[in-house]
Amino acid sequence: MKLFIKKPLAQLMAASKEGEKTLKRTLGVGSLIALGIGAIIGAGIFVRTAAAAGQHAGPAVTISFLIAAAGCALAGLCYAEFASMIPIAGSAYTYSYATMGEFIAWIIGWDLVLEYALGAATVAIGWSQYFNTFLETFFNVHVPFALSHSPFEVSTTTTGMYAGEVGAHGIVNLPAIFILLMLTLLLIKGTAESAAVNNVIVIVKVAIVLMIIAFGWSFINPAYHTPYMIPADAGSVTTNTGTVNYADTFNHGWLGVLRGASVVFFAFIGFDAVSTAAQEAKNPQKDMPKGILVSLVFCTVLYILFSHVLTGLVPYKEFLLQGKEASVTYAITAAMGGGYGWLGKLVTVAILAGFSSVILVMLLGQTRVFYTMSIDGLIPSIFSKLHPKFRTPYKSQWLFFIMVSIFGGFIPDSIVGDMVSIGTLFAFVLVCLGIFILRRTDPGITRPFKTPLYYIVCPLGALICLCMMGSEGLENWLRLFIWMAIGMVIYFTYSIKHSHVRHGKTESANDPPNPKFVE
């Protein structure tokens, strides 16, 4: 049993040619950059910034963003080389198959479900919360607690929109399922149409973030940036979920900044999803590296400026007591006065737009990974069946809508949210190692884009991501191991028996249409 059998690069390149049973190439460089920005700017900038600042890093959350960005940038360079060299749907799964073998490829493909599918579910739940606020604020429409929360949740708040529903039990999160349905229908219609909608969303949310930075800059209080890192003697803060003691190892100083980096890392999740659309790019060898790296650099600059303004508007401790999920709106109201109430309302619009585009790209990325795994025979062929008109994996899209809706509609985000970051970091580690291995084992292959100083970039990228994984905590590691164990059962009971590469089967885009892949 050869666990590390590799998929030949020649076979991968043959599959990249457009044919009747392949995904349609419709995306230009502008759409790829917008996809990256659309996936990156979402929950992280509006929610995770305040959480990391309040509990771990203080004003030095800007440094946390730099550390997280460094890990992403190093991994991004490796992704860019892979995406230009192997322009196939499947992202890190495909790259691993060509460099480290089938077993590692399966691990990474299964791991990507944590990033894409569970990530989409987590963000859909967040979208639901802000959608309810949006309806209350602009239309005075109230969605009952029971119809916007999971069965595992009970209303305990005595203020806000659910003040009169104390003790109410959730039944189903209908808004979360609604947004998943709308975006699934859009993705089935076509990638070009989805990209066009995403472009509009990106313009809206980036414009609002820029307004917050521009208007908020003059209200920065330098005293709130001193000391820049949280000192060990900063005391503690008691919240309704427990006490945060700043004397704890990962709640002050440089270690606090590192822990903050693992928190805000969630804000960068998604740039790698651009690589899942490689088989739908018009000129992937040139455009994929630009899509990945330009979107990453743009968002990093935006994040640093935004976090500098936010921590300068109110003391970092207040984010634990007052802001919570609406921390940005709170900071605007508290520091900038009632005259900027309109900007606080626009934040809700920006968050809804941000969450929508993140869900869109996550759902697209997940189905493209499973499309490729299905082509390889590692999962059932239903995941690679294409719509006869739109040439999108519509059955896979519907299956993931059902799966993601179960998590988004009936399970609290606290159960799945933390699994997303550690799963993504694990994927980044393998991509960095993959480039290093391929440079040594196959140095002569054509590389339209080359990772500079790969002997430094690859190990350093893997190391930074491993360090952030190390600060995730034992509970998240246990969840990762359990998820991987489930994947191992599927691999050894199904995948290994149906692997096309293992049994000498090949599929080419220029072959006559196969009803197994096109209906």
Coordinates of C-alpha atoms in Angstrom, one line a residue:
M1 CA 0.0 0.0 0.0
K2 CA 1.7 3.2 -1.2
L3 CA 0.3 5.9 1.0
F4 CA 2.4 8.6 -0.6
I5 CA 1.8 7.9 -4.3
K6 CA 1.9 11.2 -6.2
K7 CA -0.3 12.5 -8.9
P8 CA 1.9 13.2 -12.0
L9 CA 2.3 16.9 -12.8
A10 CA 1.7 16.1 -16.5
Q11 CA -1.7 14.6 -15.6
L12 CA -2.5 17.7 -13.6
M13 CA -1.5 20.0 -16.4
A14 CA -3.7 18.0 -18.9
A15 CA -6.6 18.4 -16.6
S16 CA -6.1 22.2 -16.5
K17 CA -7.1 22.6 -20.2
E18 CA -10.6 23.8 -20.7
G19 CA -13.0 21.1 -22.0
E20 CA -16.7 20.2 -21.9
K21 CA -16.4 18.6 -18.5
T22 CA -14.2 21.2 -16.8
L23 CA -15.0 24.4 -15.0
K24 CA -15.5 27.5 -17.2
R25 CA -12.6 30.0 -17.3
T26 CA -14.3 33.4 -16.7
L27 CA -12.2 35.3 -14.1
G28 CA -9.7 38.0 -14.9
V29 CA -7.1 39.5 -12.6
G30 CA -9.4 42.2 -11.3
S31 CA -12.0 39.6 -10.3
L32 CA -9.4 37.4 -8.6
I33 CA -8.1 40.3 -6.5
A34 CA -11.7 41.2 -5.6
L35 CA -12.3 37.6 -4.6
G36 CA -9.3 37.7 -2.3
I37 CA -10.4 41.0 -0.7
G38 CA -14.0 39.7 -0.5
A39 CA -12.8 36.6 1.4
I40 CA -10.4 38.5 3.7
I41 CA -12.3 41.6 4.8
G42 CA -15.2 40.3 6.9
A43 CA -15.7 39.3 10.5
G44 CA -12.0 39.7 11.4
I45 CA -11.6 43.4 11.0
F46 CA -14.9 44.3 12.7
V47 CA -15.0 41.7 15.5
R48 CA -11.6 40.0 16.0
T49 CA -9.6 43.3 16.2
A50 CA -11.4 44.4 19.4
A51 CA -11.3 40.9 20.8
A52 CA -7.5 40.5 20.4
A53 CA -6.9 44.1 21.6
G54 CA -9.1 43.8 24.7
Q55 CA -7.9 40.4 25.9
H56 CA -4.3 39.9 24.7
A57 CA -2.4 42.6 22.8
G58 CA -3.9 46.0 23.7
P59 CA -2.9 48.8 21.2
A60 CA -0.1 46.4 20.0
V61 CA -2.7 44.5 18.1
T62 CA -1.2 46.3 15.1
I63 CA 1.9 44.2 15.7
S64 CA -0.3 41.1 16.0
F65 CA -1.7 41.9 12.5
L66 CA 1.9 42.2 11.2
I67 CA 2.8 38.8 12.6
A68 CA -0.3 37.2 11.2
A69 CA 0.3 39.0 7.9
A70 CA 3.9 37.7 7.9
G71 CA 2.8 34.1 8.2
C72 CA 0.1 34.7 5.5
A73 CA 2.5 36.5 3.2
L74 CA 5.1 33.7 3.4
A75 CA 2.4 31.1 2.8
G76 CA 0.9 33.4 0.1
L77 CA 4.2 33.4 -1.8
C78 CA 4.1 29.6 -1.8
Y79 CA 0.5 29.5 -2.8
A80 CA 1.3 31.9 -5.7
E81 CA 4.1 29.6 -7.0
F82 CA 1.8 26.6 -6.8
A83 CA -1.2 28.4 -8.4
S84 CA 0.9 29.6 -11.3
M85 CA 2.6 26.2 -11.8
I86 CA -0.5 24.0 -11.2
P87 CA -3.6 26.1 -12.3
I88 CA -6.1 23.5 -11.1
A89 CA -9.1 23.8 -8.8
G90 CA -8.4 22.3 -5.4
S91 CA -5.9 24.7 -3.8
A92 CA -3.6 23.1 -1.2
Y93 CA -5.1 19.7 -1.8
T94 CA -4.0 19.6 -5.4
Y95 CA -0.5 21.0 -4.5
S96 CA 0.0 18.3 -1.8
Y97 CA -1.1 15.5 -4.2
A98 CA 1.7 16.5 -6.6
T99 CA 4.4 17.0 -4.0
M100 CA 3.8 14.9 -0.8
G101 CA 1.5 12.2 -2.1
E102 CA -2.1 11.0 -1.8
F103 CA -2.2 10.5 1.9
I104 CA -1.0 14.0 2.8
A105 CA -3.3 15.4 0.0
W106 CA -6.3 13.6 1.6
I107 CA -5.4 15.1 5.0
I108 CA -5.2 18.6 3.6
G109 CA -8.4 18.2 1.6
W110 CA -10.3 17.0 4.6
D111 CA -8.7 19.7 6.7
L112 CA -9.9 22.4 4.3
V113 CA -13.5 21.5 5.2
L114 CA -12.7 23.2 8.6
E115 CA -11.6 26.4 6.8
Y116 CA -14.3 26.6 4.1
A117 CA -17.4 24.8 5.1
L118 CA -17.3 25.4 8.8
G119 CA -15.9 28.9 8.2
A120 CA -19.0 29.6 6.0
A121 CA -21.3 28.3 8.8
T122 CA -19.6 30.4 11.5
V123 CA -19.8 33.6 9.4
A124 CA -23.4 32.8 8.4
I125 CA -24.3 32.8 12.1
G126 CA -22.6 36.1 12.6
W127 CA -24.4 37.5 9.5
S128 CA -27.7 36.5 11.1
Q129 CA -26.9 38.5 14.2
Y130 CA -26.1 41.6 12.3
F131 CA -29.0 41.2 9.9
N132 CA -31.3 41.3 12.8
T133 CA -29.7 44.5 14.0
F134 CA -30.0 45.9 10.5
L135 CA -33.7 45.2 10.3
E136 CA -34.2 46.7 13.8
T137 CA -32.2 49.8 12.9
F138 CA -33.5 50.7 9.5
F139 CA -36.9 49.1 9.3
N140 CA -38.0 48.5 12.9
V141 CA -38.6 44.8 12.1
H142 CA -37.9 42.3 14.8
V143 CA -36.9 38.6 14.2
P144 CA -37.9 36.5 17.3
F145 CA -35.1 34.9 19.3
A146 CA -36.5 31.5 18.6
L147 CA -36.2 31.9 14.8
S148 CA -32.7 33.4 14.8
H149 CA -30.8 31.1 17.2
S150 CA -29.9 27.5 17.5
P151 CA -31.8 25.0 19.8
F152 CA -28.8 25.0 22.2
E153 CA -29.2 28.7 23.0
V154 CA -31.4 30.5 25.6
S155 CA -31.9 34.3 25.7
T156 CA -30.4 35.8 28.9
T157 CA -30.0 39.4 27.9
T158 CA -32.2 42.1 29.6
T159 CA -31.2 44.8 27.1
G160 CA -31.3 45.3 23.4
M161 CA -33.6 43.7 20.8
Y162 CA -34.2 40.6 22.9
A163 CA -34.9 42.3 26.2
G164 CA -38.4 41.1 26.3
E165 CA -37.6 37.5 25.5
V166 CA -35.6 36.4 28.5
G167 CA -35.7 32.7 28.8
A168 CA -36.7 32.1 25.2
H169 CA -35.2 29.0 23.6
G170 CA -33.9 29.0 20.1
I171 CA -35.4 26.7 17.4
V172 CA -33.6 27.5 14.2
N173 CA -31.4 30.3 12.8
L174 CA -33.5 31.2 9.8
P175 CA -31.5 34.2 8.6
A176 CA -28.3 32.1 8.5
I177 CA -30.0 29.5 6.3
F178 CA -31.5 32.3 4.2
I179 CA -28.1 33.9 3.3
L180 CA -26.6 30.4 2.6
L181 CA -29.5 29.6 0.2
M182 CA -29.2 32.9 -1.7
L183 CA -25.4 32.6 -2.1
T184 CA -25.7 28.9 -3.1
L185 CA -28.2 29.9 -5.9
L186 CA -25.8 32.6 -7.0
L187 CA -22.9 30.2 -7.2
I188 CA -24.9 27.6 -9.1
K189 CA -25.8 30.3 -11.7
G190 CA -22.1 30.8 -12.4
T191 CA -18.7 32.0 -11.2
A192 CA -18.7 35.1 -13.3
E193 CA -22.0 36.2 -11.9
S194 CA -20.9 35.5 -8.4
A195 CA -17.7 37.5 -9.0
A196 CA -19.7 40.4 -10.3
V197 CA -21.8 40.5 -7.1
N198 CA -18.7 40.1 -5.0
N199 CA -17.0 43.1 -6.8
V200 CA -19.9 45.3 -5.7
I201 CA -19.8 44.1 -2.1
V202 CA -16.1 44.7 -2.0
I203 CA -16.4 48.3 -3.1
V204 CA -19.1 48.9 -0.4
K205 CA -17.3 47.5 2.5
V206 CA -13.9 48.9 1.6
A207 CA -15.4 52.3 1.2
I208 CA -16.9 52.2 4.7
V209 CA -13.6 50.9 6.3
L210 CA -11.8 53.8 4.6
M211 CA -14.4 56.3 6.0
I212 CA -13.9 54.9 9.5
I213 CA -10.1 55.4 9.2
A214 CA -10.4 58.9 7.7
F215 CA -13.0 60.3 10.1
G216 CA -11.7 58.5 13.2
W217 CA -8.0 59.5 12.8
S218 CA -8.5 63.0 14.2
F219 CA -10.3 61.5 17.3
I220 CA -7.3 59.3 18.3
N221 CA -6.2 59.8 21.9
P222 CA -2.5 59.1 22.1
A223 CA -2.9 58.2 25.8
Y224 CA -4.8 55.1 24.8
H225 CA -1.7 53.9 23.0
T226 CA 0.5 54.1 26.1
P227 CA 1.8 51.6 27.1
Y228 CA 1.7 50.0 23.6
M229 CA 1.7 46.5 24.9
I230 CA -0.4 45.3 27.9
P231 CA 1.8 45.2 31.1
A232 CA 1.7 42.2 33.4
D233 CA 0.4 44.4 36.2
A234 CA -2.6 45.7 34.2
G235 CA -5.0 43.9 36.6
S236 CA -8.0 42.0 35.4
V237 CA -11.4 42.6 33.9
T238 CA -14.6 40.7 34.8
T239 CA -17.1 40.1 32.0
N240 CA -20.3 38.1 31.8
T241 CA -18.4 35.2 30.4
G242 CA -15.6 35.1 33.0
T243 CA -12.5 37.1 34.2
V244 CA -9.6 38.1 32.0
N245 CA -6.4 38.3 34.1
Y246 CA -3.7 40.2 32.3
A247 CA -1.0 38.6 34.4
D248 CA -1.7 35.3 32.5
T249 CA 1.1 34.3 30.1
F250 CA -0.7 35.0 26.8
N251 CA -2.5 38.1 28.0
H252 CA 0.4 40.6 28.2
G253 CA 3.7 41.5 26.6
W254 CA 5.1 39.8 23.5
L255 CA 3.4 36.5 24.2
G256 CA 0.1 38.4 24.4
V257 CA 0.9 39.9 21.0
L258 CA 1.6 36.4 19.6
R259 CA -1.7 35.1 21.0
G260 CA -3.4 38.2 19.5
A261 CA -1.9 37.2 16.2
S262 CA -3.6 33.8 16.3
V263 CA -6.9 35.6 17.1
V264 CA -6.6 38.2 14.3
F265 CA -5.3 35.5 11.9
F266 CA -9.0 34.7 11.4
A267 CA -9.2 38.1 9.7
F268 CA -6.8 36.9 7.0
I269 CA -8.5 33.6 6.3
G270 CA -9.7 33.5 2.8
F271 CA -6.9 34.8 0.7
D272 CA -5.9 31.2 -0.1
A273 CA -9.5 30.7 -1.5
V274 CA -8.4 32.6 -4.6
S275 CA -6.2 29.6 -5.5
T276 CA -9.3 27.3 -5.5
A277 CA -10.6 29.2 -8.5
A278 CA -7.4 28.6 -10.5
Q279 CA -9.3 26.4 -13.0
E280 CA -11.7 29.3 -13.6
A281 CA -9.1 32.0 -14.2
K282 CA -8.6 33.2 -17.8
N283 CA -4.8 33.4 -17.5
P284 CA -3.9 31.6 -14.2
Q285 CA -0.2 31.5 -14.6
K286 CA 0.1 35.3 -14.5
D287 CA -3.1 36.3 -12.7
M288 CA -3.2 33.9 -9.8
P289 CA -0.1 35.2 -8.1
K290 CA -1.4 38.8 -8.5
G291 CA -4.8 37.9 -7.1
I292 CA -3.3 36.2 -4.1
L293 CA -0.5 38.7 -3.2
V294 CA -2.2 42.0 -4.1
S295 CA -5.3 41.2 -2.1
L296 CA -3.2 40.2 0.9
V297 CA -1.0 43.3 0.8
F298 CA -4.0 45.6 0.4
C299 CA -5.9 44.1 3.3
T300 CA -2.8 44.1 5.6
V301 CA -2.3 47.8 5.1
L302 CA -6.0 48.4 5.7
Y303 CA -6.0 46.2 8.9
I304 CA -3.1 48.0 10.5
L305 CA -4.5 51.4 9.9
F306 CA -8.0 50.3 11.1
S307 CA -6.6 48.7 14.3
H308 CA -4.5 51.8 15.0
V309 CA -7.6 54.0 14.8
L310 CA -9.8 51.7 16.8
T311 CA -7.5 51.3 19.8
G312 CA -7.0 55.0 19.8
L313 CA -10.7 55.8 20.2
V314 CA -11.3 54.0 23.5
P315 CA -9.2 52.2 26.1
Y316 CA -8.6 48.5 25.2
K317 CA -10.3 47.2 28.3
E318 CA -13.6 48.7 27.3
F319 CA -13.7 46.3 24.3
L320 CA -14.3 43.5 26.9
L321 CA -17.1 45.3 28.7
Q322 CA -18.9 47.5 26.2
G323 CA -18.1 46.8 22.6
K324 CA -18.4 43.0 22.2
E325 CA -19.5 42.1 18.7
A326 CA -20.6 45.7 18.1
S327 CA -17.2 47.1 19.2
V328 CA -16.6 49.3 16.2
T329 CA -20.0 51.0 16.5
Y330 CA -19.4 51.4 20.2
A331 CA -16.0 53.1 19.7
I332 CA -17.4 55.4 17.1
T333 CA -20.3 56.5 19.3
A334 CA -18.2 56.8 22.5
A335 CA -15.3 58.7 21.0
M336 CA -16.7 60.6 18.0
G337 CA -20.1 61.7 19.4
G338 CA -23.6 61.7 18.1
G339 CA -22.7 63.5 15.0
Y340 CA -21.2 60.4 13.6
G341 CA -24.1 58.1 14.4
W342 CA -24.7 57.6 10.7
L343 CA -21.2 56.1 10.4
G344 CA -22.0 53.7 13.2
K345 CA -25.1 52.6 11.3
L346 CA -23.0 52.1 8.1
V347 CA -20.8 49.7 10.0
T348 CA -23.7 47.3 10.2
V349 CA -24.1 47.6 6.4
A350 CA -20.3 47.0 6.0
I351 CA -20.4 44.0 8.2
L352 CA -23.3 42.5 6.4
A353 CA -21.5 43.1 3.1
G354 CA -18.3 41.7 4.5
F355 CA -19.9 38.6 5.9
S356 CA -21.8 37.9 2.6
S357 CA -18.7 38.0 0.4
V358 CA -16.8 35.8 2.9
I359 CA -19.5 33.2 2.8
L360 CA -19.6 33.4 -1.0
V361 CA -15.9 32.8 -1.4
M362 CA -15.9 30.1 1.3
L363 CA -18.7 28.1 -0.4
L364 CA -17.0 28.5 -3.8
G365 CA -13.7 27.3 -2.4
Q366 CA -15.2 24.3 -0.6
T367 CA -17.0 23.0 -3.7
R368 CA -13.9 23.4 -5.9
V369 CA -11.7 21.4 -3.5
F370 CA -14.3 18.6 -3.4
Y371 CA -14.7 18.8 -7.2
T372 CA -11.1 18.0 -7.6
M373 CA -11.1 15.3 -5.0
S374 CA -14.1 13.7 -6.7
I375 CA -12.3 13.8 -10.1
D376 CA -9.5 11.9 -8.4
G377 CA -11.9 9.3 -7.1
L378 CA -11.2 10.0 -3.4
I379 CA -14.8 11.0 -2.8
P380 CA -18.1 10.0 -4.6
S381 CA -18.6 11.3 -8.2
I382 CA -21.6 13.4 -7.2
F383 CA -19.2 16.2 -6.1
S384 CA -17.9 16.6 -9.6
K385 CA -21.1 16.6 -11.6
L386 CA -21.5 19.8 -13.5
H387 CA -24.6 21.7 -14.5
P388 CA -25.3 21.2 -18.2
K389 CA -25.7 24.9 -18.8
F390 CA -23.7 26.8 -16.2
R391 CA -20.8 24.2 -15.8
T392 CA -20.7 24.7 -12.1
P393 CA -20.7 21.7 -9.6
Y394 CA -24.3 22.3 -8.7
K395 CA -25.0 19.0 -6.8
S396 CA -21.9 19.6 -4.7
Q397 CA -23.2 23.1 -4.0
W398 CA -26.6 21.8 -2.9
L399 CA -25.0 19.1 -0.6
F400 CA -22.8 21.7 1.1
F401 CA -25.7 24.1 1.4
I402 CA -27.5 21.3 3.4
M403 CA -24.3 20.5 5.5
V404 CA -23.4 24.2 6.2
S405 CA -27.1 25.0 7.0
I406 CA -27.2 22.3 9.6
F407 CA -24.2 23.9 11.4
G408 CA -25.4 27.5 10.7
G409 CA -29.1 26.9 11.6
F410 CA -28.9 24.5 14.5
I411 CA -25.5 24.7 16.2
P412 CA -23.9 27.7 18.0
D413 CA -20.9 29.3 16.4
S414 CA -18.8 28.8 19.6
I415 CA -18.6 25.0 18.8
V416 CA -17.2 25.4 15.3
G417 CA -15.6 28.8 15.1
D418 CA -12.3 28.0 16.8
M419 CA -11.7 25.0 14.5
V420 CA -11.5 27.3 11.5
S421 CA -8.2 29.0 12.4
I422 CA -6.2 26.0 13.4
G423 CA -7.4 24.1 10.3
T424 CA -6.3 26.9 8.0
L425 CA -2.9 27.2 9.7
F426 CA -2.3 23.5 9.3
A427 CA -3.0 23.9 5.5
F428 CA -0.5 26.8 5.3
V429 CA 2.2 24.7 7.0
L430 CA 1.8 21.9 4.4
V431 CA 1.8 24.4 1.5
C432 CA 5.1 25.9 2.6
L433 CA 6.6 22.5 3.0
G434 CA 5.2 21.5 -0.4
I435 CA 7.1 24.2 -2.2
F436 CA 10.3 23.4 -0.4
I437 CA 10.0 19.7 -1.3
L438 CA 9.1 20.4 -4.9
R439 CA 12.1 22.8 -5.4
R440 CA 14.4 19.9 -4.3
T441 CA 12.7 17.0 -6.0
D442 CA 11.7 18.7 -9.3
P443 CA 13.8 21.8 -9.9
G444 CA 13.4 21.8 -13.7
I445 CA 9.6 22.3 -13.8
T446 CA 8.3 25.5 -15.4
R447 CA 7.5 28.0 -12.8
P448 CA 5.8 31.2 -14.1
F449 CA 6.1 32.6 -10.6
K450 CA 8.9 31.7 -8.2
T451 CA 8.9 32.1 -4.4
P452 CA 11.9 34.3 -3.7
L453 CA 14.5 32.8 -1.3
Y454 CA 12.4 29.7 -0.9
Y455 CA 15.0 28.1 1.4
I456 CA 14.2 30.8 3.9
V457 CA 10.6 31.7 3.0
C458 CA 9.2 28.2 3.2
P459 CA 10.7 27.0 6.5
L460 CA 10.0 30.5 8.1
G461 CA 6.4 30.5 6.9
A462 CA 5.8 27.0 8.3
L463 CA 7.4 28.0 11.6
I464 CA 5.4 31.1 12.1
C465 CA 2.1 29.2 11.3
L466 CA 3.2 26.5 13.7
C467 CA 3.8 29.0 16.5
M468 CA 0.3 30.5 16.0
M469 CA -1.1 27.0 16.1
G470 CA 0.8 26.4 19.3
S471 CA -1.0 29.2 21.0
E472 CA -4.5 27.9 20.0
G473 CA -4.9 25.8 23.2
L474 CA -5.3 22.1 23.9
E475 CA -9.0 22.0 23.3
N476 CA -8.6 23.2 19.7
W477 CA -5.9 20.7 19.1
L478 CA -8.1 17.9 20.4
R479 CA -10.9 19.0 18.0
L480 CA -8.4 19.0 15.1
F481 CA -7.3 15.4 16.0
I482 CA -10.9 14.1 16.2
W483 CA -11.7 15.7 12.9
M484 CA -8.6 14.2 11.3
A485 CA -9.5 10.8 12.8
I486 CA -12.9 10.9 11.1
G487 CA -11.1 11.7 7.9
M488 CA -8.8 8.7 8.3
V489 CA -11.7 6.3 8.6
I490 CA -13.2 7.6 5.3
Y491 CA -9.8 7.5 3.5
F492 CA -9.0 3.9 4.5
T493 CA -12.6 2.6 3.9
Y494 CA -13.5 4.4 0.7
S495 CA -10.9 6.7 -0.8
I496 CA -8.0 4.2 -1.0
K497 CA -10.2 1.7 -2.9
H498 CA -11.4 4.2 -5.5
S499 CA -8.3 6.4 -6.1
H500 CA -7.9 6.9 -9.8
V501 CA -4.2 7.6 -9.5
R502 CA -3.7 4.4 -7.4
H503 CA -5.5 2.3 -9.9
G504 CA -4.1 3.9 -13.1
K505 CA -7.2 5.8 -14.1
T506 CA -6.9 9.2 -15.7
E507 CA -9.3 11.9 -16.8
S508 CA -8.5 14.5 -19.4
A509 CA -10.4 17.7 -20.2
N510 CA -10.1 16.8 -23.9
D511 CA -11.7 13.4 -23.6
P512 CA -15.3 13.0 -24.8
P513 CA -17.8 14.1 -22.2
N514 CA -18.3 11.5 -19.4
P515 CA -21.8 11.4 -18.0
K516 CA -20.2 10.7 -14.6
F517 CA -19.0 14.3 -14.6
V518 CA -21.6 16.2 -16.7
E519 CA -25.3 15.8 -16.5

